[in-house]
Coordinates of C-alpha atoms in Angstrom, one line a residue:
X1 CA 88.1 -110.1 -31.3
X2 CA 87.2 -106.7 -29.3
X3 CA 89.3 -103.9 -30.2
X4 CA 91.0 -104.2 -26.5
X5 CA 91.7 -108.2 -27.0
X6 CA 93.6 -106.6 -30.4
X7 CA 95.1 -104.2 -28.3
X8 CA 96.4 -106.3 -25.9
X9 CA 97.8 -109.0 -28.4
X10 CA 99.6 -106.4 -30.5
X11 CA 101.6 -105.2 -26.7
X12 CA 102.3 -108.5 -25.7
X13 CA 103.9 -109.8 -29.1
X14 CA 105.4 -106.5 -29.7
X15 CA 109.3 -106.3 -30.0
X16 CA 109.6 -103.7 -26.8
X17 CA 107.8 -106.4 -25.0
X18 CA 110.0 -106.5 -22.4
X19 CA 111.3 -110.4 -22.8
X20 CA 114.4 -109.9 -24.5
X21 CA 113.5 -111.6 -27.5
X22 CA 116.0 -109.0 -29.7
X23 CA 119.0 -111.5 -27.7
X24 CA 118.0 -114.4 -29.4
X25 CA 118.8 -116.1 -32.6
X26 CA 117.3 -119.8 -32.4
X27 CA 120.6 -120.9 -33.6
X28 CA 120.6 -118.3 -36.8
X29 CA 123.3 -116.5 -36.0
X30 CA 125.8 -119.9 -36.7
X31 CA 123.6 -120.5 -39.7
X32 CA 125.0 -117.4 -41.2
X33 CA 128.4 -117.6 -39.8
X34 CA 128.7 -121.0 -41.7
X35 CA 127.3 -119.9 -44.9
X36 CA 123.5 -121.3 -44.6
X37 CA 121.7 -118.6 -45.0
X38 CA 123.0 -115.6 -47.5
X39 CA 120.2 -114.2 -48.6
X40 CA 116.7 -112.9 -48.0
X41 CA 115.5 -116.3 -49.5
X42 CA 117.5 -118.3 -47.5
X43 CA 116.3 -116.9 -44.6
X44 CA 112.6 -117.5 -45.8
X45 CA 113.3 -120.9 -46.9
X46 CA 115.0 -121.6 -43.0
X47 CA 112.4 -119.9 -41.1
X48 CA 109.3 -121.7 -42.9
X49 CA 110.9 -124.9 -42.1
X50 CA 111.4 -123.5 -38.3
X51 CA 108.0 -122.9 -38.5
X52 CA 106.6 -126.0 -40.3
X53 CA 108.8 -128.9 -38.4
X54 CA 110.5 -127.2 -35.6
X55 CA 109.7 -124.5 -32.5
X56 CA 107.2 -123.1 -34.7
X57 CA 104.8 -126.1 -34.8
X58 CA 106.0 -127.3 -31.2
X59 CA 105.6 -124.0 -29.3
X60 CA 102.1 -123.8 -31.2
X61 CA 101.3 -127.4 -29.4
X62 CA 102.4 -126.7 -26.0
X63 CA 100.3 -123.0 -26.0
X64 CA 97.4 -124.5 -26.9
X65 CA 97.6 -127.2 -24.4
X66 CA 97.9 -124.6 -21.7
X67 CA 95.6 -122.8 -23.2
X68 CA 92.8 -125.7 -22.6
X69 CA 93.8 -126.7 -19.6
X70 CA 93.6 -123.0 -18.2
X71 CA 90.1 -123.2 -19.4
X72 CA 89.6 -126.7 -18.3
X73 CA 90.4 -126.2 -14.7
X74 CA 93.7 -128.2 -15.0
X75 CA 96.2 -125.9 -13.8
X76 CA 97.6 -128.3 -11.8
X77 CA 99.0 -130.3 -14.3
X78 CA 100.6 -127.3 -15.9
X79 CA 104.0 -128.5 -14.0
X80 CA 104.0 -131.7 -15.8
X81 CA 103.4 -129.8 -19.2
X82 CA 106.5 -127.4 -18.5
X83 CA 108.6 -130.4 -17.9
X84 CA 107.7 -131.9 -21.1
X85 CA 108.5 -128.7 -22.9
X86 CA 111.8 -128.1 -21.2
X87 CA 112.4 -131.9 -22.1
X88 CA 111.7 -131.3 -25.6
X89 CA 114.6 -128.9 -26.3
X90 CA 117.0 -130.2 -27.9
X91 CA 120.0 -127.7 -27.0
X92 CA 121.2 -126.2 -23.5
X93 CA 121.1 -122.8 -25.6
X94 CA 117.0 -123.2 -26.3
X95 CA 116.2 -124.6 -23.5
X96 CA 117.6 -120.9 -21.8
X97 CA 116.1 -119.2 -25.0
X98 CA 112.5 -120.6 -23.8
X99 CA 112.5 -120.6 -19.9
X100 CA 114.5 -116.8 -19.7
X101 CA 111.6 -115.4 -22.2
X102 CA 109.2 -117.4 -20.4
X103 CA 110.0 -115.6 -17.1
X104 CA 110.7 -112.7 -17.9
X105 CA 107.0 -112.4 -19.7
X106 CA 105.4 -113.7 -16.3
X107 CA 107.3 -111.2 -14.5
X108 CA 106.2 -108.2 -16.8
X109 CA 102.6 -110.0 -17.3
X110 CA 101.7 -109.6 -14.0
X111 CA 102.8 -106.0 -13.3
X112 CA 100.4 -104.8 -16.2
X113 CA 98.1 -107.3 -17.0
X114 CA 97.4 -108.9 -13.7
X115 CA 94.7 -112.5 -13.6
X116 CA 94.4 -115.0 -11.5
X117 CA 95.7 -117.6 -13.6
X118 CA 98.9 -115.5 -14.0
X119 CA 98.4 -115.1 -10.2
X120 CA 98.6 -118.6 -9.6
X121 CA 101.3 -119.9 -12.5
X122 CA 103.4 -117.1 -10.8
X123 CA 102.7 -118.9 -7.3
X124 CA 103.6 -121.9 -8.2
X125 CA 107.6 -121.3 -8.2
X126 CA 108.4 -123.9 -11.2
X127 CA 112.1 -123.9 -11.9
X128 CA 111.3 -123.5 -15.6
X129 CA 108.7 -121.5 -17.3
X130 CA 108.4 -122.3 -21.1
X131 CA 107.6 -119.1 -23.1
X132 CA 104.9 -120.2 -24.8
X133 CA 102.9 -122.2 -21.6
X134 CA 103.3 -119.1 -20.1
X135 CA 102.0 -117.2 -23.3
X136 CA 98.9 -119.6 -22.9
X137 CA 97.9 -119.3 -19.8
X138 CA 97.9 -115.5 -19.8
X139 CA 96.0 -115.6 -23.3
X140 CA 93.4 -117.9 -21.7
X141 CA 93.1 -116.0 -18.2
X142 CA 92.0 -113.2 -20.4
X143 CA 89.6 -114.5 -22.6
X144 CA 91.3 -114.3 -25.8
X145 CA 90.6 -116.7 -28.0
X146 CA 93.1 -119.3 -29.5
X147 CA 93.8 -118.9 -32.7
X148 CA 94.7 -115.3 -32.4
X149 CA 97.2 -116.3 -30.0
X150 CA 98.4 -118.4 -32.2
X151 CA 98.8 -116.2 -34.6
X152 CA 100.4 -113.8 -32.9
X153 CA 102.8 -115.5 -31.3
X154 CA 103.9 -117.6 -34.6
X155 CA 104.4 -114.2 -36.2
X156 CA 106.1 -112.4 -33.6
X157 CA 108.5 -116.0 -33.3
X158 CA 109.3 -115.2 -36.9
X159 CA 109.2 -111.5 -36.9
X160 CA 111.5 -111.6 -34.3
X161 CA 114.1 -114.3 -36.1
X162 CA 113.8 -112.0 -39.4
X163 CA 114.8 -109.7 -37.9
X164 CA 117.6 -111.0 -36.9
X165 CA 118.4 -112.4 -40.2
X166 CA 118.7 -108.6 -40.9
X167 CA 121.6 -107.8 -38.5
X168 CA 123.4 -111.3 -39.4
X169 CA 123.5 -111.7 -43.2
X170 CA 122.8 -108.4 -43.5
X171 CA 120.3 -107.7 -45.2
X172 CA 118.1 -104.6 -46.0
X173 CA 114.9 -103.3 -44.4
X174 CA 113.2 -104.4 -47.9
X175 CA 114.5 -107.4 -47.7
X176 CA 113.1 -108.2 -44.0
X177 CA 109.6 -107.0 -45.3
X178 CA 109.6 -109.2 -47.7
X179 CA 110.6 -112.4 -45.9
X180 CA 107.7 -111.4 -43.4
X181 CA 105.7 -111.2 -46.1
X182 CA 106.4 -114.4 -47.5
X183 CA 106.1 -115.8 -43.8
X184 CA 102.2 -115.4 -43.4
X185 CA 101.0 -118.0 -45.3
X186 CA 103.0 -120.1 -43.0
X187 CA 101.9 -118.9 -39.8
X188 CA 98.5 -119.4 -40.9
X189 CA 99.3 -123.2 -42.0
X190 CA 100.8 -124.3 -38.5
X191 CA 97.9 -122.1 -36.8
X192 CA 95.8 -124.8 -38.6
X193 CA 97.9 -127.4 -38.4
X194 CA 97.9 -126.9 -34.4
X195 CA 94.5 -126.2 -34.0
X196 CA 93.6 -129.9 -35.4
X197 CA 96.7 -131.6 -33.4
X198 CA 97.4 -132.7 -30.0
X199 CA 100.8 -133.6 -28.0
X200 CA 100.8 -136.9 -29.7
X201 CA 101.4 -135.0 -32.4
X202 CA 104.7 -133.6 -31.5
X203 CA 107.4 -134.0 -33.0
X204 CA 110.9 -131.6 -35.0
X205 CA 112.9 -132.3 -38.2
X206 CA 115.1 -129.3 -38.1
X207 CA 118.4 -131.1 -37.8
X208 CA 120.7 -128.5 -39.1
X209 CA 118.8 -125.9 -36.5
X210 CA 119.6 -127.7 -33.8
X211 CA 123.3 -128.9 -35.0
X212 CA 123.8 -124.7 -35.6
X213 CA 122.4 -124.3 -31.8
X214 CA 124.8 -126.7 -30.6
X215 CA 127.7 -125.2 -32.5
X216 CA 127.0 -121.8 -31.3
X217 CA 127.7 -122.6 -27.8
X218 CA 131.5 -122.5 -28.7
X219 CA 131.7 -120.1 -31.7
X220 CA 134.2 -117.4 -31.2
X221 CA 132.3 -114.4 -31.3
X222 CA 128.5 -114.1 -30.7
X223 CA 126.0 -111.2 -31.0
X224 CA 123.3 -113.5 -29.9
X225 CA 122.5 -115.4 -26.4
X226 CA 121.0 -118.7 -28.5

């Protein structure tokens, strides 16, 4: 990578990125509530399985689809792609987590770091714009390579879920550090592990991730949109 590509990376998956990823708890915030997760290891031990079998591994799919196809001269069939990524949440409450951040990173994508690939995806006017498609086609319109964007986006995902893990158990700032720390052996697995699948590949296990999604749609108080 240049120093620029770094650069730009490090903005985009940065937590003042405008997308309002601080709003979102992929379903964490009813883990806590019902006594899941109560400690920094518990929260490790739930976001390596998000990782390994659920939006982790699944996001990672659909971005580098978009990715090649970007590169491939298939935009048109980026449409079709969204659809099946909208399709493939399994809760009203992701499927708002996804599009909303998906948007909303278009929106400030093409104010700052205008392509013609943005230009075009923006054009299009799809109802639904998956976070990560969107994350692709913007990392490929560049000319960042893959597995960077990978990377970075599977570590801001978990970055952004520790912390917060923080706010909900709570924790301490130590503690976060640590469960980060313990994250990046995982994010490097599922950057593999993507790199070598495809969408036949797709697939979650996360039952209890989507069951606390579900249940946080009617839980009495929230702090969190998802």
């Amino acid at each position: 990578m240049t120093d620029r590509e770094l650069c730009r990376l490090m903005a985009w998956f940065s937590p003042a990125f405008p997308i309002g990823a601080y709003a979102y708890s992929h379903g964490l915030e009813t883990a806590v509530a019902s006594g899941l997760v109560r400690s920094g290891d518990e929260l490790a031990t739930w976001l390596e399985d998000v990782l390994r079998y659920g939006s982790g591994f699944s996001d990672a799919l659909f971005l580098g689809r978009a990715w090649h196809m970007v590169l491939a001269g298939e935009e048109a069939t980026i449409a079709a792609l969204s659809e099946h990524a909208i399709a493939f949440q399994p809760t009203a409450e992701l499927r708002l987590e996804t599009a909303q951040q998906g948007r909303a990173f278009l929106t400030a994508m093409v104010k700052a770091w205008p392509c013609p690939a943005l230009a075009r995806l923006q054009a299009s006017s799809l109802p639904a714009l998956p976070y990560p498609i969107v994350v692709g086609v913007a990392c490929a319109g560049h000319g960042l390579g893959l597995r960077p964007a990978l990377v970075g986006y599977l570590f801001a995902f978990a970055a952004n879920l520790t912390s917060a893990g923080v706010r909900l158990v709570p924790l301490g700032q130590s503690d976060g550090l640590g469960v980060l720390a313990r994250l990046e052996p995982v994010v490097e697995a599922v950057t593999e592990a993507a790199l070598a699948a495809d969408l036949d590949d797709l697939a979650s296990a996360v039952p209890m991730v989507d069951w606390c999604s579900m249940r946080h749609e009617t839980d009495y108080t929230r702090l969190f949109r998802s």
